XYZ file of C-alpha atoms in Angstrom:
654
model
C 10.673 -26.825 -37.998
C 13.400 -25.662 -37.207
C 16.451 -25.949 -40.280
C 19.066 -28.397 -39.580
C 21.699 -25.727 -38.358
C 19.262 -24.149 -36.083
C 18.183 -27.100 -35.068
C 21.908 -28.382 -33.753
C 22.763 -25.025 -32.538
C 19.766 -25.221 -30.394
C 20.822 -28.745 -29.027
C 24.051 -27.787 -28.489
C 22.790 -25.269 -25.718
C 19.840 -27.500 -24.322
C 17.322 -25.673 -26.259
C 14.773 -27.604 -27.705
C 12.823 -27.307 -30.998
C 10.213 -29.345 -30.303
C 8.334 -31.573 -27.070
C 5.620 -34.010 -26.149
C 2.905 -32.510 -24.923
C 0.216 -34.462 -22.265
C -1.742 -36.176 -24.993
C 1.999 -37.479 -26.123
C 1.824 -35.584 -29.394
C 4.840 -33.992 -30.862
C 4.499 -29.812 -30.943
C 7.073 -28.170 -32.709
C 8.590 -24.664 -31.603
C 8.185 -21.872 -33.751
C 12.192 -21.142 -35.339
C 11.647 -17.259 -33.684
C 11.125 -18.479 -30.179
C 14.155 -20.530 -30.393
C 16.072 -17.809 -31.683
C 14.896 -15.811 -28.782
C 15.509 -18.065 -25.861
C 19.063 -18.729 -27.581
C 19.384 -14.881 -27.516
C 18.871 -15.049 -23.838
C 21.817 -17.193 -23.309
C 24.164 -15.339 -25.205
C 23.812 -16.952 -28.674
C 22.825 -15.287 -31.718
C 20.748 -17.588 -33.835
C 19.102 -14.441 -35.921
C 20.629 -15.094 -39.445
C 22.085 -18.198 -41.116
C 25.644 -16.727 -41.174
C 25.548 -15.727 -37.318
C 23.957 -19.441 -36.946
C 27.120 -21.322 -38.712
C 29.376 -19.130 -36.750
C 27.636 -20.126 -33.345
C 27.685 -23.677 -34.404
C 30.984 -23.754 -34.957
C 32.493 -21.968 -31.987
C 30.020 -24.442 -29.809
C 31.276 -27.616 -31.390
C 35.113 -26.268 -30.936
C 34.347 -25.703 -27.061
C 33.088 -29.403 -26.764
C 36.190 -30.697 -28.711
C 38.388 -28.946 -26.563
C 36.636 -29.592 -23.503
C 38.623 -33.026 -22.330
C 37.295 -33.019 -18.664
C 34.172 -31.123 -18.198
C 34.666 -27.759 -15.571
C 32.564 -28.737 -13.100
C 33.161 -32.581 -12.888
C 29.989 -34.103 -10.602
C 30.653 -37.685 -9.328
C 28.458 -40.287 -7.917
C 30.656 -42.251 -4.916
C 32.872 -45.108 -6.941
C 32.616 -43.650 -10.442
C 36.300 -43.334 -11.727
C 36.084 -41.231 -14.982
C 38.894 -41.303 -17.493
C 40.354 -37.793 -17.655
C 43.124 -38.440 -20.316
C 45.595 -36.432 -18.730
C 48.047 -36.190 -15.385
C 46.764 -34.297 -12.479
C 46.808 -33.584 -9.069
C 43.554 -33.816 -7.077
C 43.408 -31.757 -3.806
C 40.757 -32.697 -1.822
C 38.355 -29.877 0.192
C 40.191 -31.143 3.400
C 43.720 -30.362 1.618
C 44.863 -33.858 0.846
C 46.470 -34.162 -2.450
C 46.724 -36.992 -4.636
C 48.808 -37.437 -8.285
C 46.289 -38.831 -10.640
C 46.576 -40.396 -14.226
C 44.321 -41.003 -16.790
C 41.546 -41.583 -14.508
C 40.319 -40.332 -11.327
C 40.354 -43.172 -8.428
C 37.009 -44.554 -7.237
C 37.835 -44.029 -3.810
C 37.355 -40.335 -3.586
C 35.864 -39.052 -0.430
C 32.395 -37.367 -0.920
C 33.026 -33.343 -1.084
C 34.321 -30.439 -3.635
C 37.688 -31.205 -4.567
C 40.003 -29.547 -7.118
C 41.809 -31.052 -9.856
C 44.535 -29.196 -11.561
C 45.396 -30.298 -14.764
C 47.944 -28.146 -16.367
C 46.796 -24.520 -16.037
C 43.500 -25.691 -15.295
C 41.462 -25.891 -12.124
C 38.939 -28.193 -12.519
C 36.043 -28.560 -9.437
C 35.397 -32.109 -9.060
C 32.088 -32.697 -6.872
C 31.755 -36.341 -5.393
C 28.295 -37.085 -4.325
C 26.334 -40.301 -2.601
C 25.252 -42.472 -5.544
C 22.330 -42.731 -2.922
C 20.586 -41.431 0.135
C 19.923 -44.202 2.864
C 16.320 -45.012 3.611
C 14.051 -42.561 5.078
C 12.382 -44.173 8.012
C 8.537 -44.394 7.887
C 6.004 -41.875 9.771
C 3.132 -39.769 9.320
C 2.879 -35.899 10.109
C 1.894 -32.640 8.550
C 1.951 -30.530 5.955
C 1.707 -26.816 7.546
C 0.931 -23.719 5.756
C 2.933 -21.761 8.649
C 1.010 -18.457 8.124
C -2.418 -20.015 8.457
C -1.487 -21.065 12.437
C -2.512 -19.380 14.818
C -2.717 -18.752 18.844
C -3.740 -16.307 21.203
C -0.011 -14.934 21.483
C 0.578 -14.891 17.470
C 0.460 -11.649 15.507
C -2.033 -11.847 13.169
C -0.194 -14.541 11.235
C 1.442 -17.668 12.133
C 5.006 -17.690 13.329
C 8.115 -20.092 14.437
C 6.431 -20.192 18.217
C 3.174 -21.993 17.011
C 5.319 -23.903 14.724
C 7.103 -25.244 18.021
C 3.493 -25.723 19.521
C 2.260 -27.575 16.879
C 5.473 -30.101 16.365
C 5.480 -30.734 20.288
C 1.621 -31.490 20.449
C 1.859 -33.425 17.365
C 4.877 -35.607 18.318
C 2.901 -36.508 21.271
C 0.123 -37.943 19.044
C 2.967 -40.056 17.211
C 3.742 -37.584 14.471
C 7.286 -38.263 12.670
C 7.544 -35.717 10.078
C 6.299 -31.835 9.605
C 6.891 -30.825 6.183
C 6.627 -26.690 6.173
C 5.913 -24.318 3.188
C 8.589 -22.035 1.904
C 9.774 -19.560 4.459
C 12.136 -17.920 2.363
C 12.861 -14.272 2.919
C 10.536 -11.691 1.668
C 11.550 -7.593 0.347
C 10.364 -5.731 3.632
C 8.448 -3.568 1.648
C 4.873 -3.081 1.601
C 2.893 -4.115 -0.196
C 4.167 -7.428 0.774
C 4.593 -10.566 -1.951
C 2.111 -12.904 -0.183
C 2.869 -15.728 -2.191
C 5.924 -18.277 -0.254
C 6.328 -19.500 -4.105
C 7.993 -16.143 -4.716
C 10.248 -15.596 -2.418
C 12.424 -12.272 -2.513
C 15.540 -14.619 -1.531
C 16.039 -18.801 -0.961
C 19.137 -18.383 0.774
C 17.365 -16.213 3.653
C 14.430 -16.579 6.079
C 11.200 -14.512 6.596
C 11.096 -12.180 9.436
C 7.324 -12.492 9.350
C 7.357 -15.386 11.338
C 9.470 -14.163 14.095
C 7.417 -14.449 17.323
C 8.487 -11.020 18.658
C 7.271 -11.544 22.349
C 9.166 -14.930 22.087
C 12.359 -13.270 21.466
C 15.237 -12.852 23.811
C 15.676 -9.563 22.329
C 11.832 -8.683 23.509
C 12.486 -10.921 27.401
C 15.855 -8.689 27.566
C 14.723 -5.241 26.733
C 13.515 -2.932 29.489
C 9.977 -2.911 30.805
C 9.243 0.285 29.229
C 10.015 -0.969 25.563
C 8.501 -4.250 26.335
C 5.502 -2.260 26.971
C 5.911 -0.005 23.897
C 6.316 -3.065 21.832
C 3.167 -4.995 23.498
C 1.021 -2.003 22.323
C 1.751 -2.673 18.574
C -0.151 -6.367 18.710
C -2.399 -6.217 15.412
C -5.750 -7.353 16.682
C -6.761 -10.946 17.020
C -9.665 -12.811 14.855
C -8.927 -10.973 11.562
C -10.751 -13.289 8.792
C -8.301 -12.595 6.216
C -4.361 -12.701 6.924
C -3.240 -8.729 6.301
C 0.466 -8.960 5.267
C 1.404 -5.435 5.216
C -0.256 -4.735 8.495
C 1.376 -7.648 10.160
C 4.897 -6.393 8.560
C 4.294 -2.697 10.214
C 3.445 -4.302 13.271
C 6.523 -6.443 13.756
C 9.024 -4.003 11.643
C 7.961 -1.511 14.388
C 8.492 -4.063 17.083
C 11.751 -4.961 16.009
C 13.112 -1.342 15.335
C 12.336 -0.730 19.264
C 14.138 -3.556 20.110
C 17.300 -2.935 17.472
C 17.982 0.191 19.852
C 18.421 -2.027 22.970
C 19.944 -5.062 20.962
C 23.733 -6.177 22.316
C 24.156 -8.136 19.498
C 25.576 -5.978 16.476
C 28.115 -7.936 15.113
C 28.436 -7.569 11.260
C 28.333 -10.687 8.919
C 30.121 -10.405 5.726
C 27.648 -13.466 4.744
C 24.417 -11.179 4.810
C 25.864 -8.021 3.549
C 24.445 -8.308 0.271
C 21.085 -9.586 1.588
C 20.913 -6.858 4.064
C 22.193 -3.985 1.784
C 19.299 -5.114 -0.958
C 16.691 -4.491 2.021
C 18.430 -1.419 2.997
C 18.227 -0.104 -0.756
C 14.434 -1.206 -0.897
C 13.717 0.881 1.656
C 14.999 3.878 0.064
C 14.511 3.158 -3.468
C 11.607 0.736 -3.687
C 10.922 -3.016 -3.526
C 12.210 -3.482 -7.359
C 15.818 -3.573 -7.805
C 15.456 -3.010 -11.733
C 13.779 0.470 -11.082
C 16.566 2.057 -8.830
C 19.120 4.155 -10.297
C 21.339 2.630 -12.894
C 24.293 2.034 -10.556
C 22.408 0.524 -7.606
C 21.884 -2.162 -10.269
C 24.671 -4.432 -9.434
C 25.747 -5.554 -6.212
C 29.606 -4.966 -7.223
C 29.048 -1.546 -8.277
C 30.933 1.399 -6.149
C 27.597 2.765 -5.544
C 26.680 0.187 -4.006
C 29.428 -0.042 -1.810
C 29.035 3.581 -0.717
C 25.302 2.936 -0.175
C 26.490 0.201 2.126
C 28.670 2.546 4.220
C 26.028 5.285 3.920
C 23.328 2.960 5.050
C 25.786 0.847 7.763
C 22.924 1.143 10.779
C 19.902 0.262 8.529
C 22.148 -2.822 7.127
C 23.068 -3.493 10.699
C 19.260 -3.669 11.745
C 18.795 -6.253 8.363
C 21.612 -8.362 9.377
C 20.145 -8.656 13.190
C 17.034 -9.685 11.717
C 18.574 -12.320 10.022
C 20.221 -13.853 12.954
C 17.201 -13.915 14.828
C 15.317 -15.540 12.251
C 17.933 -18.096 12.157
C 18.228 -18.839 15.592
C 14.558 -19.224 15.766
C 14.351 -21.545 12.957
C 17.268 -23.484 15.025
C 15.130 -23.302 18.002
C 12.496 -24.996 16.070
C 14.136 -27.929 14.655
C 15.587 -28.369 18.334
C 12.088 -28.821 19.413
C 11.209 -31.157 16.987
C 14.441 -33.658 17.819
C 13.612 -32.595 21.406
C 10.016 -33.982 20.743
C 11.097 -37.319 18.947
C 10.298 -36.536 15.499
C 11.758 -39.594 13.617
C 12.174 -37.790 10.501
C 12.165 -34.205 11.585
C 11.526 -30.863 10.030
C 11.618 -30.574 5.931
C 11.380 -26.730 4.598
C 9.894 -26.576 1.067
C 12.171 -25.162 -1.452
C 10.342 -22.505 -4.536
C 11.331 -22.975 -8.040
C 12.551 -19.837 -8.192
C 12.936 -16.230 -7.026
C 10.747 -12.988 -7.346
C 12.311 -10.942 -10.417
C 12.295 -7.847 -8.588
C 14.061 -9.368 -5.579
C 16.924 -9.858 -3.780
C 18.354 -12.848 -5.229
C 17.532 -11.825 -8.721
C 19.457 -8.376 -8.109
C 22.549 -10.517 -6.101
C 22.787 -13.617 -8.721
C 21.973 -11.773 -11.669
C 24.756 -12.535 -13.317
C 24.053 -16.627 -12.996
C 20.006 -16.138 -13.672
C 18.355 -15.260 -17.037
C 16.920 -12.582 -15.645
C 14.760 -11.232 -18.579
C 12.937 -14.647 -18.901
C 10.263 -16.361 -16.659
C 9.746 -19.885 -16.308
C 6.396 -21.616 -16.504
C 4.602 -24.320 -18.534
C 3.349 -25.155 -21.655
C -0.456 -25.420 -22.674
C -2.235 -28.485 -21.740
C -5.675 -29.488 -20.406
C -5.609 -27.613 -17.160
C -4.422 -24.029 -18.927
C -4.720 -23.859 -22.697
C -3.135 -21.118 -22.895
C -0.198 -22.470 -20.480
C 1.299 -21.020 -17.033
C 3.771 -18.395 -16.515
C 5.148 -18.099 -13.026
C 7.137 -14.944 -13.261
C 10.464 -16.348 -11.774
C 13.584 -15.876 -13.465
C 15.403 -19.372 -14.328
C 19.732 -20.207 -13.422
C 21.364 -20.017 -16.805
C 22.680 -23.446 -16.948
C 25.692 -22.641 -18.477
C 26.901 -19.592 -16.313
C 25.501 -22.431 -13.422
C 27.905 -24.455 -14.278
C 30.821 -21.961 -15.326
C 30.356 -21.592 -11.071
C 30.864 -24.638 -9.906
C 27.436 -24.817 -9.162
C 28.554 -22.765 -6.216
C 25.174 -20.592 -6.354
C 22.644 -23.791 -6.242
C 24.971 -25.320 -3.521
C 24.190 -21.997 -1.438
C 20.615 -22.113 -1.780
C 20.341 -26.122 -0.564
C 22.960 -25.813 2.185
C 21.027 -22.395 3.472
C 17.995 -24.549 3.591
C 19.022 -27.127 5.292
C 21.120 -25.168 7.888
C 17.775 -25.512 9.711
C 16.159 -28.573 8.292
C 16.382 -32.139 8.536
C 15.035 -32.575 5.288
C 14.176 -30.275 1.748
C 11.173 -30.583 -0.220
C 11.886 -29.610 -4.287
C 8.798 -27.906 -5.644
C 8.633 -28.922 -9.571
C 11.489 -31.219 -9.318
C 11.384 -31.698 -13.123
C 12.921 -28.409 -13.275
C 16.238 -30.188 -12.431
C 15.752 -31.441 -15.950
C 14.278 -28.693 -18.014
C 12.286 -25.651 -17.610
C 9.840 -23.989 -19.850
C 11.589 -20.597 -20.565
C 9.356 -17.732 -21.628
C 11.347 -15.496 -23.995
C 10.777 -11.296 -22.610
C 7.348 -10.052 -24.469
C 5.858 -13.239 -25.251
C 2.718 -15.381 -23.456
C 3.287 -18.460 -22.089
C 2.242 -20.682 -24.846
C 5.344 -19.371 -26.759
C 8.408 -20.738 -24.982
C 10.165 -23.782 -25.264
C 12.200 -26.000 -22.684
C 15.823 -25.464 -21.990
C 17.993 -28.357 -20.502
C 19.621 -28.430 -17.452
C 22.722 -30.925 -16.177
C 20.233 -32.899 -14.184
C 22.620 -35.678 -12.780
C 24.911 -32.307 -11.905
C 22.459 -30.762 -9.990
C 21.043 -34.430 -7.949
C 24.736 -34.550 -7.438
C 24.804 -31.349 -5.508
C 21.522 -32.006 -3.823
C 22.383 -34.964 -2.423
C 26.086 -34.595 -1.331
C 24.521 -31.077 0.790
C 21.729 -33.846 2.235
C 24.427 -35.663 2.921
C 26.242 -33.378 4.979
C 22.895 -32.444 6.739
C 21.856 -35.814 7.400
C 18.722 -35.000 5.831
C 15.886 -36.313 3.476
C 14.912 -35.347 0.131
C 11.659 -35.207 -1.663
C 11.012 -34.103 -5.028
C 7.321 -33.082 -6.399
C 6.932 -34.949 -9.691
C 3.474 -34.393 -9.506
C 1.560 -33.901 -13.118
C 3.066 -35.056 -16.567
C 6.781 -35.497 -15.366
C 8.945 -37.828 -17.732
C 9.671 -41.296 -16.559
C 12.978 -40.755 -16.396
C 12.278 -38.252 -13.779
C 10.534 -40.489 -11.377
C 13.010 -43.234 -11.805
C 16.064 -41.129 -11.286
C 14.838 -39.839 -7.881
C 13.753 -43.737 -7.034
C 17.754 -44.734 -8.169
C 19.211 -41.959 -5.814
C 17.294 -42.287 -2.858
C 14.962 -39.325 -3.257
C 11.313 -39.897 -2.325
C 8.381 -39.037 -4.800
C 4.858 -37.446 -4.192
C 1.510 -39.061 -4.394
C -1.313 -37.244 -4.205
C -5.046 -39.230 -3.729
C -6.442 -37.154 -6.745
C -3.620 -38.041 -9.106
C -3.288 -41.712 -8.496
C -4.326 -43.940 -11.633
C -3.906 -47.135 -12.744
C -2.787 -46.126 -16.184
C -2.522 -49.328 -17.471
C -6.311 -50.459 -16.740
C -9.178 -49.560 -19.108
C -9.860 -45.848 -18.072
C -7.144 -45.326 -15.964
C -9.325 -45.881 -12.470
C -8.153 -44.722 -9.177
C -4.791 -46.735 -7.713
C -5.383 -48.320 -4.680
C -2.945 -46.643 -2.039
C -1.212 -49.989 -1.341
C 0.425 -50.229 -4.743
C 1.342 -46.893 -4.791
C 5.482 -46.344 -4.806
C 6.859 -47.254 -1.603
C 9.665 -44.397 -2.170
C 6.885 -41.581 -1.670
C 5.622 -38.827 0.122
C 1.846 -39.417 0.136
C -0.974 -37.196 1.025
C -4.474 -36.800 0.183
C -3.893 -32.990 -1.274
C -1.927 -30.230 -1.608
C -1.965 -26.265 -1.202
C -3.076 -25.834 -4.800
C -5.745 -28.564 -5.089
C -9.255 -28.713 -3.203
C -9.273 -29.961 0.797
C -10.803 -33.034 1.591
C -14.067 -31.318 2.503
C -13.333 -28.744 -0.338
C -13.574 -32.109 -2.857
C -16.527 -33.529 -1.041
C -18.496 -30.657 -1.588
C -17.745 -29.998 -4.936
C -16.172 -26.093 -3.653
C -13.190 -26.242 -6.556
C -15.984 -26.292 -9.108
C -18.391 -23.875 -7.276
C -15.582 -21.046 -6.460
C -14.042 -21.032 -10.156
C -17.624 -21.119 -11.410
C -18.231 -17.755 -9.411
C -15.386 -16.380 -10.691
C -16.195 -16.716 -14.391
C -13.039 -19.287 -14.821
C -14.492 -22.127 -16.676
C -15.604 -22.044 -20.005
C -18.569 -25.167 -19.394
C -19.055 -25.115 -15.904
C -21.997 -27.826 -15.984
C -19.565 -30.060 -17.707
C -16.762 -29.718 -14.883
C -19.429 -30.218 -12.245
C -20.493 -33.210 -13.909
C -16.479 -34.485 -14.098
C -16.478 -33.398 -10.289
C -19.467 -35.497 -9.165
C -18.045 -38.407 -11.378
C -14.376 -37.990 -9.290
C -16.585 -37.740 -5.783
C -18.338 -41.332 -6.935
C -15.152 -42.775 -8.088
C -13.664 -41.953 -4.668
C -16.643 -43.432 -2.340
C -16.322 -46.173 -4.617
C -13.160 -46.440 -4.056
C -13.706 -46.332 0.082
C -16.233 -48.694 0.062
C -13.945 -50.981 -1.954
C -11.293 -50.976 0.847
C -14.311 -51.129 3.462
C -13.964 -47.738 5.018
C -17.524 -46.320 3.531
C -19.840 -46.156 6.708
C -23.439 -45.953 5.977
C -25.403 -42.710 5.816
C -22.107 -40.945 6.099
C -21.658 -37.143 7.157
C -19.102 -34.982 5.559
C -16.901 -35.632 8.836
C -16.893 -39.515 8.444
C -15.933 -39.183 4.981
C -13.507 -36.823 5.757
C -12.123 -39.523 8.385
C -12.680 -42.246 5.690
C -10.349 -40.097 3.274
C -7.514 -40.104 5.956
C -7.864 -43.821 6.828
C -7.299 -44.542 3.102
C -4.377 -42.618 3.175
C -3.566 -44.773 5.805
C -3.394 -47.838 3.518
C -0.855 -46.334 1.163
C 2.759 -47.849 0.524
C 4.460 -44.748 0.835
C 7.344 -44.381 3.349
C 5.896 -40.627 4.568
C 2.172 -40.057 5.065
C 1.538 -36.436 5.068
C -1.830 -34.355 6.224
C -2.891 -31.317 6.410
C -4.656 -29.155 9.158
C -7.017 -28.172 6.761
C -8.339 -31.863 5.761
C -7.623 -32.941 8.919
C -10.589 -30.924 10.547
C -12.787 -30.534 7.419
C -11.758 -26.944 6.045
C -13.797 -26.536 2.749
C -11.485 -23.641 1.555
C -8.255 -24.419 -0.044
C -4.907 -22.478 0.476
C -4.013 -21.135 -2.780
C -6.383 -21.279 -6.325
C -4.121 -21.263 -9.077
C -4.899 -18.932 -12.146
C -5.708 -16.238 -9.506
C -4.117 -13.336 -7.690
C -6.755 -10.804 -5.778
C -9.519 -12.483 -6.814
C -9.342 -15.332 -4.376
C -7.595 -14.827 -1.075
C -4.667 -16.940 -2.061
C -2.547 -17.621 0.990
C -4.637 -15.482 3.272
C -6.717 -17.919 4.631
C -6.137 -18.735 8.697
C -7.403 -21.968 10.350
C -10.755 -21.436 11.664
C -8.894 -22.892 15.227
C -6.153 -22.225 17.131
C -2.891 -24.642 17.578
C -4.283 -25.732 20.856
C -7.826 -26.449 19.394
C -6.668 -28.036 16.485
C -4.667 -30.438 18.173
C -7.756 -31.325 20.150
C -10.339 -31.117 17.725
C -12.462 -34.232 17.545
C -12.050 -34.659 13.753
C -8.502 -34.557 13.694
C -8.500 -37.066 16.235
C -10.730 -39.748 14.278
C -8.773 -38.451 10.902
C -5.450 -39.647 12.453
C -6.479 -42.261 14.264
C -5.328 -44.950 11.144
C -2.072 -43.127 10.392
C -1.075 -43.715 14.047
C -1.551 -47.351 13.266
C 0.029 -47.362 10.199
C 3.092 -45.329 10.871
C 3.664 -45.721 14.717
C 6.065 -43.508 16.307
C 9.438 -44.491 16.519
C 12.373 -42.711 17.697
C 15.449 -43.848 15.388
C 18.737 -42.890 15.620
C 19.322 -39.877 13.522
C 20.120 -40.691 9.902
C-alpha cells in the first residue's frame, strides 16, 4: 500500500496504485512498481524528499492551469475560461471571447490566444451519426489468394472479394491492419505489431496489377513476372514474398516516371533506407542516427536520396491501391464500406518508435494484468504514448495516426479501445505481472477520434471485449461508436450461472460476430481444436479440465441453437456451421460480420495467443481462392440468413 504522498503523486500523474481485477477484487500495486512507472514519466519518486518536491510541483502546475492546453470540447459546450482572449478558427476567422467560449464554435482545431498563451481548442462532434445496418466480412487479407497473387493476399484480391461480396448483398468489409512493415528480413509477421501505424504495408501491393508494371517495357515485365513465387505453399512465407516483391519493385522503380519528393513521407522513407543499411532495430544503430532530427540523419537522407526516393514511391503506390480498393467498394454499392483495423501500438524497434520517440514511453511496454486466461499477465511489447507529452503536442501525433488510417477507409476499428482510458504499463526489466495502469484523457482522445471520423465521413468501432469497465462501453454508445459483441462471450450476467445471452438481446450499437482472429473458428470450436492444439503444445496445466469446459460450452451453444429452432436433427459439422451463422443473423447489432474461415468451415484459427513460432500465427492461407470462396456451397448456406436479416441497401453516403 503506497503511503499518502506517493499515492497522491501517482494520482496527479495518472498512475494507479491499485486496480480491480477480473474477479472484482482489489489488487494493490507494489510501491517500487509505482516508482518505476513514475520514472518513465520523468517523475523522481525514489526518496521521500523527492516525492514531496514532485508533488508540490504537480500541484503548482495544476493551480496555474486555468485553461487546459489543449482544450477538447464537444460541439455545443461552452466552458468557462476565466479571461478574455481571441479565438482563431482553423479557417482563419477570428472571434473575441470573454469569460467563456461560445457554444456555437465550428467543428475543427482552433487556437485561443489568452495573453501570451496559445491554447489549442479542438471541437468534436458530440455524437457520430447512426451506422447503417449491414452484414459483411472480417478479413485477414494475407490469407486471401488467387491465381495471380504472389504467395500472400493482396489488395487486388481484396477488391475481388469486395465486388463479389457486394453481389451477395454484403455492405461492409473489415480488414486486418495493413500498416507498414520494416522492409528488412526477417519480417515482423503480426499485423498488430506494425513498424508504423501512419503508413502502409507494401507486402499487399499486387505487383502485376500496378500501373508501373503495365507501363514498363516488355523485357522489364518479363523480368518481373519471372520473380513470381510458386503457388500453393502450405504456409505464407513472408520473407520469401517480400524478397520477390522488393526485387520486382526495384526493377519497376528504374523505369518509374514518378520520382517526386514528398515531405510527408521523408521520415518514414529515411527510416526504411537506414534500416536497410543498419538493421531493422533503430535502437542498435549508431548513436547519432537514433533520432530523426539529428544532423547525422539529415546527412544520411542526402546520401541515401535514391533509396529514400524509392521508399517514398512505394508508399505512393500503396496509397493509390488503397484508394482504388475504397473506390471499388463504393462502386460496388457497399452501404458502409471498408473499415480498417487500428492496432494498439507499434513495434518498439520500428519506424514510429523512432520518429515519435519524443511522445512515446519508449522503455515501457503495454499489456494486461494477470487474469483467469493468463495467470502471469500479458506483455504485448508495444510502447505506449506518454499521456503528458501527447497532450503537450495538442494530440497531433494521435490525430496523424487516425487521419492516415481514415485517408483510405470508410471506418476504423480501434483495437483494445479501453486503451483510450488506461493502459497497463510494464516497466523495463519486469514481468507483465509487475505493472500498473496509467490513465489517459479519454474525453480528449475520443474527441480527436470523433473529429477525424467526422472529417472522413467514417464510422468508428471500438473493440471492448473481455473485462472492460462499464464506463468504456457506456461512453462509446453515448458518442456514437459501435462496441463489439462476440458469440462466445455474450452472457447474461444477471442470470444464475451467466448463461449465453440470446443474440436478439445483444446491444444494437455493436458490431457482432461469431468469433475473432484470436479465438477458435466456428468449426474449430465445434471440434475442440483450440484445446487439442494447446494440449499438444503443452500450454494447458489441466487438459482434461479444459476439454471438459470446452465440451460444456459446445453443449450450451447447441442448446442455444435448439432454443432458436436452428438445430437440425442429426446434424453434421457443415449443418452446425450454417446454423451458427443463422443464429448470428438474429443479433441486434447494426453490423453483423463473418469471417471466411468461419463461413467455409476452416478449423484453424488465424492466431493463437501466447504463441509465436510454436503455432503458424498469421501464416495460414485460406484453403480456397477468392473466386472459390464466393462460390463455396457452405458459404452460400452460411450467408443466407444474414442476407435476409440485413438486406443490401445503397444509402446516401454518410
